[in-house]
């Protein structure tokens, strides 16, 4: 088809283009060139990533696609395993369109099926599963400084570094360096964090494939894990995590699962003409 529908939404200003594609026939394998163009903030629509909405039974990426499958792509066109803000925006779209009514909703991702609940106040909670901590000895570098970092895998990889001032890492357009290189063979999201209280932290993040973003959902979970371990706090524990785009609440439950609760909105929609795509 010469045109296709799109929507735009964000979770704490981590923004996404949504592509409705229920049976997977509209976008095929979703070319990286199309993703990069849609995410371009000058020539395209502009976003940190693309969320393709596919029925779970119609996708071919994972064995269990849940009720719906979130085919997530970074702004550079690469695939990503999970997105904590993206999955809330994804479910907001499903609810707004009347495509799901159940609580919780089972959403398939490349990091497994996640259960998501929409609350009466409009916030959305996603169970993002169990963290994997390690390897030890990771160091990250930015703006001429180095910091030890805690490696936390939330279905996608993170390195969390505590700093004295969030200005220290400088501009995070470019990917911070890390060592040892083999710790993150597929790249890594890097979070820089300051503690503001016993259960209150503020962070900045460089997301692999997107650059510095206003928020990172799985990153807020990784930060909660690192902060809890550093303070030797007992689970269950709930942290307020501030990001440039707002704040979320992250609970590390007694059963080792992490729940991310925060806002999500879908605020624009339209039709995109494929004729505008570069040759």
mmCIF file of C-alpha atoms in Angstrom:
data_model
loop_
_atom_site.group_PDB
_atom_site.id
_atom_site.type_symbol
_atom_site.label_atom_id
_atom_site.label_comp_id
_atom_site.label_asym_id
_atom_site.label_seq_id
_atom_site.Cartn_x
_atom_site.Cartn_y
_atom_site.Cartn_z
ATOM 1 C CA UNK A 1 0.000 0.000 0.000
ATOM 2 C CA UNK A 2 1.184 3.546 -0.660
ATOM 3 C CA UNK A 3 0.215 4.831 2.806
ATOM 4 C CA UNK A 4 0.112 3.317 6.279
ATOM 5 C CA UNK A 5 -1.259 4.483 9.653
ATOM 6 C CA UNK A 6 0.906 5.619 12.542
ATOM 7 C CA UNK A 7 0.418 6.929 16.068
ATOM 8 C CA UNK A 8 2.722 8.795 18.448
ATOM 9 C CA UNK A 9 2.964 8.377 22.210
ATOM 10 C CA UNK A 10 5.323 8.655 25.139
ATOM 11 C CA UNK A 11 5.990 7.424 28.655
ATOM 12 C CA UNK A 12 7.744 10.087 30.778
ATOM 13 C CA UNK A 13 8.765 11.691 27.454
ATOM 14 C CA UNK A 14 10.462 8.554 26.126
ATOM 15 C CA UNK A 15 8.634 8.740 22.781
ATOM 16 C CA UNK A 16 7.638 6.195 20.186
ATOM 17 C CA UNK A 17 5.998 5.789 16.803
ATOM 18 C CA UNK A 18 3.386 3.021 16.901
ATOM 19 C CA UNK A 19 2.641 1.044 13.744
ATOM 20 C CA UNK A 20 -0.622 -0.947 13.834
ATOM 21 C CA UNK A 21 0.028 -4.196 11.946
ATOM 22 C CA UNK A 22 -2.303 -6.808 13.496
ATOM 23 C CA UNK A 23 -1.593 -9.660 11.084
ATOM 24 C CA UNK A 24 1.981 -8.650 10.231
ATOM 25 C CA UNK A 25 1.135 -7.967 6.582
ATOM 26 C CA UNK A 26 1.637 -4.199 6.441
ATOM 27 C CA UNK A 27 5.344 -3.923 7.187
ATOM 28 C CA UNK A 28 6.793 -7.377 6.525
ATOM 29 C CA UNK A 29 10.106 -7.590 8.363
ATOM 30 C CA UNK A 30 10.043 -3.829 9.129
ATOM 31 C CA UNK A 31 13.104 -2.562 7.304
ATOM 32 C CA UNK A 32 15.718 -0.721 9.415
ATOM 33 C CA UNK A 33 15.709 2.081 6.838
ATOM 34 C CA UNK A 34 12.010 2.722 7.482
ATOM 35 C CA UNK A 35 12.538 2.758 11.258
ATOM 36 C CA UNK A 36 15.425 5.217 10.997
ATOM 37 C CA UNK A 37 13.384 7.489 8.740
ATOM 38 C CA UNK A 38 10.304 7.454 10.980
ATOM 39 C CA UNK A 39 12.424 8.241 14.047
ATOM 40 C CA UNK A 40 14.275 11.093 12.347
ATOM 41 C CA UNK A 41 13.214 14.275 14.176
ATOM 42 C CA UNK A 42 13.788 16.446 11.107
ATOM 43 C CA UNK A 43 12.773 14.393 8.059
ATOM 44 C CA UNK A 44 10.418 11.869 9.668
ATOM 45 C CA UNK A 45 7.990 11.847 12.601
ATOM 46 C CA UNK A 46 10.608 11.787 15.336
ATOM 47 C CA UNK A 47 10.937 9.241 18.152
ATOM 48 C CA UNK A 48 13.297 7.228 20.331
ATOM 49 C CA UNK A 49 11.974 4.024 18.789
ATOM 50 C CA UNK A 50 9.215 2.214 16.893
ATOM 51 C CA UNK A 51 6.585 -0.111 18.383
ATOM 52 C CA UNK A 52 4.914 -2.397 15.850
ATOM 53 C CA UNK A 53 1.616 -3.803 17.137
ATOM 54 C CA UNK A 54 1.076 -7.417 16.036
ATOM 55 C CA UNK A 55 -1.339 -10.088 17.272
ATOM 56 C CA UNK A 56 0.626 -12.601 19.312
ATOM 57 C CA UNK A 57 -0.478 -15.523 17.159
ATOM 58 C CA UNK A 58 0.571 -13.771 13.921
ATOM 59 C CA UNK A 59 4.214 -13.019 14.791
ATOM 60 C CA UNK A 60 7.141 -15.367 14.142
ATOM 61 C CA UNK A 61 9.794 -13.906 16.444
ATOM 62 C CA UNK A 62 9.224 -15.865 19.667
ATOM 63 C CA UNK A 63 7.416 -19.033 20.709
ATOM 64 C CA UNK A 64 4.920 -17.280 23.026
ATOM 65 C CA UNK A 65 3.790 -13.934 21.663
ATOM 66 C CA UNK A 66 1.198 -13.276 24.353
ATOM 67 C CA UNK A 67 -2.121 -11.715 23.387
ATOM 68 C CA UNK A 68 -0.234 -9.040 21.449
ATOM 69 C CA UNK A 69 3.425 -8.840 20.456
ATOM 70 C CA UNK A 70 5.515 -5.666 20.812
ATOM 71 C CA UNK A 71 8.008 -5.628 17.956
ATOM 72 C CA UNK A 72 10.348 -2.945 19.282
ATOM 73 C CA UNK A 73 13.055 -1.243 17.226
ATOM 74 C CA UNK A 74 15.602 1.340 18.357
ATOM 75 C CA UNK A 75 15.850 4.641 16.505
ATOM 76 C CA UNK A 76 18.870 3.362 14.561
ATOM 77 C CA UNK A 77 16.785 0.482 13.163
ATOM 78 C CA UNK A 78 18.224 -2.252 15.370
ATOM 79 C CA UNK A 79 15.980 -4.634 17.306
ATOM 80 C CA UNK A 80 15.724 -4.483 21.094
ATOM 81 C CA UNK A 81 14.582 -7.103 23.566
ATOM 82 C CA UNK A 82 12.423 -4.929 25.820
ATOM 83 C CA UNK A 83 11.301 -1.385 26.566
ATOM 84 C CA UNK A 84 9.653 -0.567 29.890
ATOM 85 C CA UNK A 85 8.228 2.784 28.793
ATOM 86 C CA UNK A 86 7.343 1.423 25.372
ATOM 87 C CA UNK A 87 5.280 -1.446 26.731
ATOM 88 C CA UNK A 88 3.145 0.987 28.753
ATOM 89 C CA UNK A 89 2.530 3.118 25.649
ATOM 90 C CA UNK A 90 1.797 -0.074 23.716
ATOM 91 C CA UNK A 91 -0.892 -1.124 26.211
ATOM 92 C CA UNK A 92 -2.299 2.415 26.373
ATOM 93 C CA UNK A 93 -2.882 2.146 22.606
ATOM 94 C CA UNK A 94 -4.573 -1.259 22.971
ATOM 95 C CA UNK A 95 -6.904 0.036 25.683
ATOM 96 C CA UNK A 96 -7.725 3.269 23.852
ATOM 97 C CA UNK A 97 -8.611 1.308 20.717
ATOM 98 C CA UNK A 98 -10.718 -1.270 22.583
ATOM 99 C CA UNK A 99 -8.373 -4.084 21.568
ATOM 100 C CA UNK A 100 -8.033 -5.487 25.080
ATOM 101 C CA UNK A 101 -10.235 -5.451 28.143
ATOM 102 C CA UNK A 102 -8.561 -7.959 30.421
ATOM 103 C CA UNK A 103 -6.442 -7.348 33.507
ATOM 104 C CA UNK A 104 -3.630 -8.096 33.291
ATOM 105 C CA UNK A 105 -2.755 -8.046 29.582
ATOM 106 C CA UNK A 106 -0.094 -10.498 28.387
ATOM 107 C CA UNK A 107 2.303 -8.768 25.983
ATOM 108 C CA UNK A 108 4.919 -10.746 24.108
ATOM 109 C CA UNK A 109 8.413 -9.304 23.713
ATOM 110 C CA UNK A 110 11.808 -10.618 22.671
ATOM 111 C CA UNK A 111 12.525 -10.842 26.423
ATOM 112 C CA UNK A 112 9.478 -13.015 27.093
ATOM 113 C CA UNK A 113 5.848 -12.367 27.971
ATOM 114 C CA UNK A 114 5.178 -9.443 30.339
ATOM 115 C CA UNK A 115 1.982 -8.861 32.304
ATOM 116 C CA UNK A 116 0.667 -5.297 32.272
ATOM 117 C CA UNK A 117 -2.151 -3.715 34.310
ATOM 118 C CA UNK A 118 -3.943 -0.403 33.667
ATOM 119 C CA UNK A 119 -5.021 1.395 36.849
ATOM 120 C CA UNK A 120 -8.061 3.591 37.418
ATOM 121 C CA UNK A 121 -5.848 6.680 37.758
ATOM 122 C CA UNK A 122 -4.481 6.123 34.253
ATOM 123 C CA UNK A 123 -1.065 4.887 35.288
ATOM 124 C CA UNK A 124 0.129 1.540 33.982
ATOM 125 C CA UNK A 125 2.166 -1.134 35.761
ATOM 126 C CA UNK A 126 4.331 -3.620 33.894
ATOM 127 C CA UNK A 127 5.849 -6.690 35.534
ATOM 128 C CA UNK A 128 9.286 -6.705 33.904
ATOM 129 C CA UNK A 129 10.447 -9.943 35.479
ATOM 130 C CA UNK A 130 13.599 -10.827 37.376
ATOM 131 C CA UNK A 131 16.918 -8.995 37.096
ATOM 132 C CA UNK A 132 20.234 -10.696 36.455
ATOM 133 C CA UNK A 133 23.104 -8.928 38.201
ATOM 134 C CA UNK A 134 26.667 -9.136 36.874
ATOM 135 C CA UNK A 135 29.294 -9.514 35.637
ATOM 136 C CA UNK A 136 31.356 -7.713 38.266
ATOM 137 C CA UNK A 137 34.212 -5.312 37.562
ATOM 138 C CA UNK A 138 32.495 -3.173 34.908
ATOM 139 C CA UNK A 139 33.752 0.387 34.426
ATOM 140 C CA UNK A 140 32.059 3.039 32.274
ATOM 141 C CA UNK A 141 33.650 6.190 30.857
ATOM 142 C CA UNK A 142 32.172 9.501 29.654
ATOM 143 C CA UNK A 143 33.389 13.082 29.416
ATOM 144 C CA UNK A 144 36.889 12.066 30.502
ATOM 145 C CA UNK A 145 35.687 10.430 33.740
ATOM 146 C CA UNK A 146 35.446 6.799 34.793
ATOM 147 C CA UNK A 147 33.070 5.157 37.264
ATOM 148 C CA UNK A 148 32.548 1.609 38.499
ATOM 149 C CA UNK A 149 29.188 0.317 37.310
ATOM 150 C CA UNK A 150 26.699 -2.359 38.305
ATOM 151 C CA UNK A 151 25.681 -4.597 35.416
ATOM 152 C CA UNK A 152 21.973 -5.457 35.494
ATOM 153 C CA UNK A 153 20.171 -7.378 32.755
ATOM 154 C CA UNK A 154 16.453 -6.627 32.529
ATOM 155 C CA UNK A 155 15.942 -8.584 29.327
ATOM 156 C CA UNK A 156 18.219 -5.926 27.850
ATOM 157 C CA UNK A 157 21.632 -4.958 29.275
ATOM 158 C CA UNK A 158 22.332 -2.020 31.601
ATOM 159 C CA UNK A 159 25.350 -0.545 33.360
ATOM 160 C CA UNK A 160 24.478 1.663 36.347
ATOM 161 C CA UNK A 161 27.019 4.183 37.648
ATOM 162 C CA UNK A 162 26.553 6.381 40.728
ATOM 163 C CA UNK A 163 27.910 9.910 40.326
ATOM 164 C CA UNK A 164 28.182 13.002 42.528
ATOM 165 C CA UNK A 165 26.530 15.274 39.978
ATOM 166 C CA UNK A 166 24.439 14.368 36.922
ATOM 167 C CA UNK A 167 26.367 16.955 34.909
ATOM 168 C CA UNK A 168 29.606 14.983 35.249
ATOM 169 C CA UNK A 169 28.992 12.624 32.288
ATOM 170 C CA UNK A 170 28.559 15.626 29.954
ATOM 171 C CA UNK A 171 26.582 15.229 26.752
ATOM 172 C CA UNK A 172 25.361 11.682 26.259
ATOM 173 C CA UNK A 173 24.755 11.832 22.530
ATOM 174 C CA UNK A 174 27.601 9.390 21.972
ATOM 175 C CA UNK A 175 27.724 5.942 23.549
ATOM 176 C CA UNK A 176 29.788 5.927 26.773
ATOM 177 C CA UNK A 177 32.713 3.527 26.686
ATOM 178 C CA UNK A 178 32.876 0.482 28.933
ATOM 179 C CA UNK A 179 35.329 -2.172 29.986
ATOM 180 C CA UNK A 180 35.808 -5.023 29.743
ATOM 181 C CA UNK A 181 34.417 -4.875 26.208
ATOM 182 C CA UNK A 182 33.243 -8.480 26.345
ATOM 183 C CA UNK A 183 30.854 -7.649 29.215
ATOM 184 C CA UNK A 184 28.274 -6.320 26.750
ATOM 185 C CA UNK A 185 28.806 -7.888 23.318
ATOM 186 C CA UNK A 186 25.480 -6.496 22.020
ATOM 187 C CA UNK A 187 25.977 -3.016 23.476
ATOM 188 C CA UNK A 188 24.557 -1.570 26.677
ATOM 189 C CA UNK A 189 22.303 1.122 28.104
ATOM 190 C CA UNK A 190 24.247 3.265 30.571
ATOM 191 C CA UNK A 191 22.540 4.994 33.514
ATOM 192 C CA UNK A 192 24.140 7.726 35.633
ATOM 193 C CA UNK A 193 22.507 8.143 39.033
ATOM 194 C CA UNK A 194 22.499 10.393 42.117
ATOM 195 C CA UNK A 195 20.793 9.385 45.344
ATOM 196 C CA UNK A 196 18.407 12.019 46.742
ATOM 197 C CA UNK A 197 17.000 10.040 49.672
ATOM 198 C CA UNK A 198 16.763 6.502 51.084
ATOM 199 C CA UNK A 199 14.284 5.500 48.357
ATOM 200 C CA UNK A 200 14.662 8.366 45.908
ATOM 201 C CA UNK A 201 17.095 8.616 42.991
ATOM 202 C CA UNK A 202 17.520 10.773 39.881
ATOM 203 C CA UNK A 203 19.072 9.471 36.657
ATOM 204 C CA UNK A 204 20.195 10.210 33.124
ATOM 205 C CA UNK A 205 20.580 7.539 30.466
ATOM 206 C CA UNK A 206 22.221 6.792 27.151
ATOM 207 C CA UNK A 207 20.172 4.134 25.367
ATOM 208 C CA UNK A 208 22.012 1.986 22.852
ATOM 209 C CA UNK A 209 20.736 2.735 19.377
ATOM 210 C CA UNK A 210 18.963 5.935 20.463
ATOM 211 C CA UNK A 211 21.404 8.207 22.339
ATOM 212 C CA UNK A 212 20.389 10.159 25.431
ATOM 213 C CA UNK A 213 16.657 9.843 26.027
ATOM 214 C CA UNK A 214 14.288 11.543 28.451
ATOM 215 C CA UNK A 215 13.601 8.255 30.205
ATOM 216 C CA UNK A 216 14.280 4.508 30.059
ATOM 217 C CA UNK A 217 11.826 2.135 31.720
ATOM 218 C CA UNK A 218 14.039 -0.919 32.056
ATOM 219 C CA UNK A 219 16.800 1.492 33.065
ATOM 220 C CA UNK A 220 14.748 2.723 36.034
ATOM 221 C CA UNK A 221 14.415 -0.908 37.113
ATOM 222 C CA UNK A 222 18.151 -1.518 36.753
ATOM 223 C CA UNK A 223 18.817 1.618 38.798
ATOM 224 C CA UNK A 224 16.439 0.426 41.532
ATOM 225 C CA UNK A 225 18.287 -2.877 41.739
ATOM 226 C CA UNK A 226 21.678 -1.176 41.933
ATOM 227 C CA UNK A 227 20.471 1.362 44.529
ATOM 228 C CA UNK A 228 18.854 -1.334 46.686
ATOM 229 C CA UNK A 229 21.979 -3.481 46.638
ATOM 230 C CA UNK A 230 24.244 -0.519 47.386
ATOM 231 C CA UNK A 231 22.129 0.453 50.420
ATOM 232 C CA UNK A 232 21.702 -3.187 51.512
ATOM 233 C CA UNK A 233 17.962 -2.709 51.723
ATOM 234 C CA UNK A 234 15.534 -5.580 52.075
ATOM 235 C CA UNK A 235 12.850 -6.482 49.543
ATOM 236 C CA UNK A 236 10.085 -5.617 48.929
ATOM 237 C CA UNK A 237 11.214 -2.066 48.298
ATOM 238 C CA UNK A 238 9.781 0.776 46.220
ATOM 239 C CA UNK A 239 11.859 3.579 44.738
ATOM 240 C CA UNK A 240 10.866 6.887 43.246
ATOM 241 C CA UNK A 241 13.034 7.238 40.144
ATOM 242 C CA UNK A 242 13.266 10.685 38.618
ATOM 243 C CA UNK A 243 14.151 11.043 34.954
ATOM 244 C CA UNK A 244 14.405 14.164 32.767
ATOM 245 C CA UNK A 245 10.883 13.447 31.479
ATOM 246 C CA UNK A 246 9.158 12.939 34.831
ATOM 247 C CA UNK A 247 9.133 10.185 37.430
ATOM 248 C CA UNK A 248 8.088 6.574 37.881
ATOM 249 C CA UNK A 249 7.723 4.162 40.792
ATOM 250 C CA UNK A 250 9.672 0.907 40.723
ATOM 251 C CA UNK A 251 8.978 -1.926 43.170
ATOM 252 C CA UNK A 252 11.421 -4.780 43.638
ATOM 253 C CA UNK A 253 9.109 -7.430 45.005
ATOM 254 C CA UNK A 254 9.916 -10.160 47.504
ATOM 255 C CA UNK A 255 9.611 -12.740 44.704
ATOM 256 C CA UNK A 256 12.450 -10.946 42.814
ATOM 257 C CA UNK A 257 10.185 -9.449 40.117
ATOM 258 C CA UNK A 258 10.390 -5.759 39.272
ATOM 259 C CA UNK A 259 7.235 -3.716 38.683
ATOM 260 C CA UNK A 260 7.375 -0.409 36.836
ATOM 261 C CA UNK A 261 4.450 1.991 37.317
ATOM 262 C CA UNK A 262 4.082 5.266 35.470
ATOM 263 C CA UNK A 263 2.110 7.311 32.945
ATOM 264 C CA UNK A 264 1.665 6.638 29.231
ATOM 265 C CA UNK A 265 -0.194 8.619 26.578
ATOM 266 C CA UNK A 266 -0.943 8.349 22.866
ATOM 267 C CA UNK A 267 -1.390 11.874 21.571
ATOM 268 C CA UNK A 268 -1.168 11.939 17.769
ATOM 269 C CA UNK A 269 -2.020 9.857 14.717
ATOM 270 C CA UNK A 270 -1.937 10.100 10.955
ATOM 271 C CA UNK A 271 -1.158 8.475 7.623
ATOM 272 C CA UNK A 272 2.368 8.232 6.261
ATOM 273 C CA UNK A 273 2.987 8.304 2.515
ATOM 274 C CA UNK A 274 5.655 5.804 1.446
ATOM 275 C CA UNK A 275 6.477 8.165 -1.408
ATOM 276 C CA UNK A 276 8.321 10.352 1.101
ATOM 277 C CA UNK A 277 10.749 7.547 1.928
ATOM 278 C CA UNK A 278 14.273 8.052 0.563
ATOM 279 C CA UNK A 279 15.099 6.053 -2.547
#
